[in-house]
Structures are given as C-alpha cells and as structure tokens.
Amino acid sequence: MTPAARTGADFVVWTAVHGLAALLADGLIAVDGPEAADRQTERTVRATLTGLHHEATPSEPWPTPHSAHTTRAADGPHP
C-alpha cells in the first residue's frame, strides 16, 4: 500500500465493516448464518484493502479523518 493510501486507511476499512455490520444488524441484508456473515466480512475487508493497495496517488492529499475517539486520544487523559 502506498504511503498516500495508508493515510486514513483505518477509517476507510472501518466504514466498510461498520456499514456491513449495520446492514446485517438492521436486517437490510441477510446471509445464511454466522459463518456466512464471517465470510462476507472477510470479503469486504479484502476488497477494501485491495482497492486501497491499487489506489493511485491523489493530486492532493486525502483529508485526515477524525472521530470522537481520535480527538480524545489526541487531547490526552481527562481528570
């Protein structure tokens, strides 16, 4: 994976897996049991990582995503 693709890649993978999990949990898609859900999750992760691996370097850097977790982690411990 190129250095440009690595920036924010954790958020790209997280959103793909979170999206699949939400669709499964809400019953908007269905698979044949837990093993099938595991296999579909693996496929989603592999496809996402493959896409990131083949991603061309953008002309401008990708925006750095932030979440409440990354903001809290950057701020340090709170009393």
JSON list of C-alpha atoms in Angstrom, two decimals:
[
{"chain": "A", "resi": 1, "resn": "MET", "atom": "CA", "xyz": [0.00, 0.00, 0.00]},
{"chain": "A", "resi": 2, "resn": "THR", "atom": "CA", "xyz": [1.38, 3.39, -0.92]},
{"chain": "A", "resi": 3, "resn": "PRO", "atom": "CA", "xyz": [2.07, 5.92, 1.84]},
{"chain": "A", "resi": 4, "resn": "ALA", "atom": "CA", "xyz": [-0.70, 8.13, 0.40]},
{"chain": "A", "resi": 5, "resn": "ALA", "atom": "CA", "xyz": [-3.19, 5.25, 0.63]},
{"chain": "A", "resi": 6, "resn": "ARG", "atom": "CA", "xyz": [-2.19, 4.49, 4.23]},
{"chain": "A", "resi": 7, "resn": "THR", "atom": "CA", "xyz": [-3.32, 7.92, 5.43]},
{"chain": "A", "resi": 8, "resn": "GLY", "atom": "CA", "xyz": [-6.78, 7.35, 6.83]},
{"chain": "A", "resi": 9, "resn": "ALA", "atom": "CA", "xyz": [-6.94, 3.74, 5.60]},
{"chain": "A", "resi": 10, "resn": "ASP", "atom": "CA", "xyz": [-8.13, 2.63, 9.04]},
{"chain": "A", "resi": 11, "resn": "PHE", "atom": "CA", "xyz": [-11.19, 4.83, 8.66]},
{"chain": "A", "resi": 12, "resn": "VAL", "atom": "CA", "xyz": [-11.85, 3.52, 5.14]},
{"chain": "A", "resi": 13, "resn": "VAL", "atom": "CA", "xyz": [-11.79, -0.09, 6.39]},
{"chain": "A", "resi": 14, "resn": "TRP", "atom": "CA", "xyz": [-13.80, 0.79, 9.50]},
{"chain": "A", "resi": 15, "resn": "THR", "atom": "CA", "xyz": [-16.56, 2.44, 7.46]},
{"chain": "A", "resi": 16, "resn": "ALA", "atom": "CA", "xyz": [-16.80, -0.57, 5.13]},
{"chain": "A", "resi": 17, "resn": "VAL", "atom": "CA", "xyz": [-17.02, -3.06, 8.02]},
{"chain": "A", "resi": 18, "resn": "HIS", "atom": "CA", "xyz": [-19.33, -0.80, 10.05]},
{"chain": "A", "resi": 19, "resn": "GLY", "atom": "CA", "xyz": [-21.61, -0.43, 7.04]},
{"chain": "A", "resi": 20, "resn": "LEU", "atom": "CA", "xyz": [-21.82, -4.20, 6.58]},
{"chain": "A", "resi": 21, "resn": "ALA", "atom": "CA", "xyz": [-22.42, -4.73, 10.30]},
{"chain": "A", "resi": 22, "resn": "ALA", "atom": "CA", "xyz": [-25.19, -2.12, 10.36]},
{"chain": "A", "resi": 23, "resn": "LEU", "atom": "CA", "xyz": [-26.89, -3.65, 7.32]},
{"chain": "A", "resi": 24, "resn": "LEU", "atom": "CA", "xyz": [-26.73, -7.12, 8.87]},
{"chain": "A", "resi": 25, "resn": "ALA", "atom": "CA", "xyz": [-27.88, -5.94, 12.31]},
{"chain": "A", "resi": 26, "resn": "ASP", "atom": "CA", "xyz": [-30.79, -3.95, 10.85]},
{"chain": "A", "resi": 27, "resn": "GLY", "atom": "CA", "xyz": [-31.87, -6.89, 8.71]},
{"chain": "A", "resi": 28, "resn": "LEU", "atom": "CA", "xyz": [-31.44, -4.92, 5.49]},
{"chain": "A", "resi": 29, "resn": "ILE", "atom": "CA", "xyz": [-29.30, -7.75, 4.12]},
{"chain": "A", "resi": 30, "resn": "ALA", "atom": "CA", "xyz": [-29.23, -11.36, 5.20]},
{"chain": "A", "resi": 31, "resn": "VAL", "atom": "CA", "xyz": [-26.77, -14.21, 4.90]},
{"chain": "A", "resi": 32, "resn": "ASP", "atom": "CA", "xyz": [-27.08, -17.88, 5.80]},
{"chain": "A", "resi": 33, "resn": "GLY", "atom": "CA", "xyz": [-25.82, -17.85, 9.38]},
{"chain": "A", "resi": 34, "resn": "PRO", "atom": "CA", "xyz": [-22.80, -16.65, 11.35]},
{"chain": "A", "resi": 35, "resn": "GLU", "atom": "CA", "xyz": [-20.22, -18.44, 9.18]},
{"chain": "A", "resi": 36, "resn": "ALA", "atom": "CA", "xyz": [-21.60, -16.75, 6.06]},
{"chain": "A", "resi": 37, "resn": "ALA", "atom": "CA", "xyz": [-21.52, -13.39, 7.86]},
{"chain": "A", "resi": 38, "resn": "ASP", "atom": "CA", "xyz": [-17.87, -14.01, 8.77]},
{"chain": "A", "resi": 39, "resn": "ARG", "atom": "CA", "xyz": [-17.04, -14.87, 5.15]},
{"chain": "A", "resi": 40, "resn": "GLN", "atom": "CA", "xyz": [-18.84, -11.79, 3.86]},
{"chain": "A", "resi": 41, "resn": "THR", "atom": "CA", "xyz": [-16.97, -9.64, 6.37]},
{"chain": "A", "resi": 42, "resn": "GLU", "atom": "CA", "xyz": [-13.67, -11.14, 5.21]},
{"chain": "A", "resi": 43, "resn": "ARG", "atom": "CA", "xyz": [-14.61, -10.43, 1.60]},
{"chain": "A", "resi": 44, "resn": "THR", "atom": "CA", "xyz": [-15.49, -6.83, 2.45]},
{"chain": "A", "resi": 45, "resn": "VAL", "atom": "CA", "xyz": [-12.17, -6.29, 4.24]},
{"chain": "A", "resi": 46, "resn": "ARG", "atom": "CA", "xyz": [-10.16, -7.96, 1.46]},
{"chain": "A", "resi": 47, "resn": "ALA", "atom": "CA", "xyz": [-11.92, -5.97, -1.27]},
{"chain": "A", "resi": 48, "resn": "THR", "atom": "CA", "xyz": [-11.38, -2.72, 0.62]},
{"chain": "A", "resi": 49, "resn": "LEU", "atom": "CA", "xyz": [-7.69, -3.45, 1.24]},
{"chain": "A", "resi": 50, "resn": "THR", "atom": "CA", "xyz": [-7.21, -4.49, -2.40]},
{"chain": "A", "resi": 51, "resn": "GLY", "atom": "CA", "xyz": [-8.77, -1.22, -3.51]},
{"chain": "A", "resi": 52, "resn": "LEU", "atom": "CA", "xyz": [-6.51, 0.77, -1.19]},
{"chain": "A", "resi": 53, "resn": "HIS", "atom": "CA", "xyz": [-3.48, -1.17, -2.44]},
{"chain": "A", "resi": 54, "resn": "HIS", "atom": "CA", "xyz": [-4.24, -0.27, -6.06]},
{"chain": "A", "resi": 55, "resn": "GLU", "atom": "CA", "xyz": [-5.28, 3.29, -5.35]},
{"chain": "A", "resi": 56, "resn": "ALA", "atom": "CA", "xyz": [-3.42, 5.90, -7.38]},
{"chain": "A", "resi": 57, "resn": "THR", "atom": "CA", "xyz": [-1.70, 8.68, -5.50]},
{"chain": "A", "resi": 58, "resn": "PRO", "atom": "CA", "xyz": [-4.11, 11.64, -5.46]},
{"chain": "A", "resi": 59, "resn": "SER", "atom": "CA", "xyz": [-3.04, 15.03, -6.79]},
{"chain": "A", "resi": 60, "resn": "GLU", "atom": "CA", "xyz": [-3.88, 16.47, -3.36]},
{"chain": "A", "resi": 61, "resn": "PRO", "atom": "CA", "xyz": [-3.50, 14.57, -0.07]},
{"chain": "A", "resi": 62, "resn": "TRP", "atom": "CA", "xyz": [-6.61, 12.87, 1.25]},
{"chain": "A", "resi": 63, "resn": "PRO", "atom": "CA", "xyz": [-8.26, 14.72, 4.12]},
{"chain": "A", "resi": 64, "resn": "THR", "atom": "CA", "xyz": [-7.34, 13.37, 7.53]},
{"chain": "A", "resi": 65, "resn": "PRO", "atom": "CA", "xyz": [-10.47, 11.90, 9.11]},
{"chain": "A", "resi": 66, "resn": "HIS", "atom": "CA", "xyz": [-11.18, 12.47, 12.78]},
{"chain": "A", "resi": 67, "resn": "SER", "atom": "CA", "xyz": [-13.56, 10.85, 15.22]},
{"chain": "A", "resi": 68, "resn": "ALA", "atom": "CA", "xyz": [-14.52, 11.48, 18.82]},
{"chain": "A", "resi": 69, "resn": "HIS", "atom": "CA", "xyz": [-12.07, 8.70, 19.74]},
{"chain": "A", "resi": 70, "resn": "THR", "atom": "CA", "xyz": [-9.11, 10.20, 17.86]},
{"chain": "A", "resi": 71, "resn": "THR", "atom": "CA", "xyz": [-9.90, 13.63, 19.30]},
{"chain": "A", "resi": 72, "resn": "ARG", "atom": "CA", "xyz": [-9.98, 12.26, 22.87]},
{"chain": "A", "resi": 73, "resn": "ALA", "atom": "CA", "xyz": [-6.78, 10.29, 22.25]},
{"chain": "A", "resi": 74, "resn": "ALA", "atom": "CA", "xyz": [-5.01, 13.39, 20.91]},
{"chain": "A", "resi": 75, "resn": "ASP", "atom": "CA", "xyz": [-6.18, 15.50, 23.85]},
{"chain": "A", "resi": 76, "resn": "GLY", "atom": "CA", "xyz": [-4.77, 13.04, 26.36]},
{"chain": "A", "resi": 77, "resn": "PRO", "atom": "CA", "xyz": [-6.34, 11.75, 29.56]},
{"chain": "A", "resi": 78, "resn": "HIS", "atom": "CA", "xyz": [-9.00, 13.84, 31.25]},
{"chain": "A", "resi": 79, "resn": "PRO", "atom": "CA", "xyz": [-9.18, 14.17, 35.04]}
]
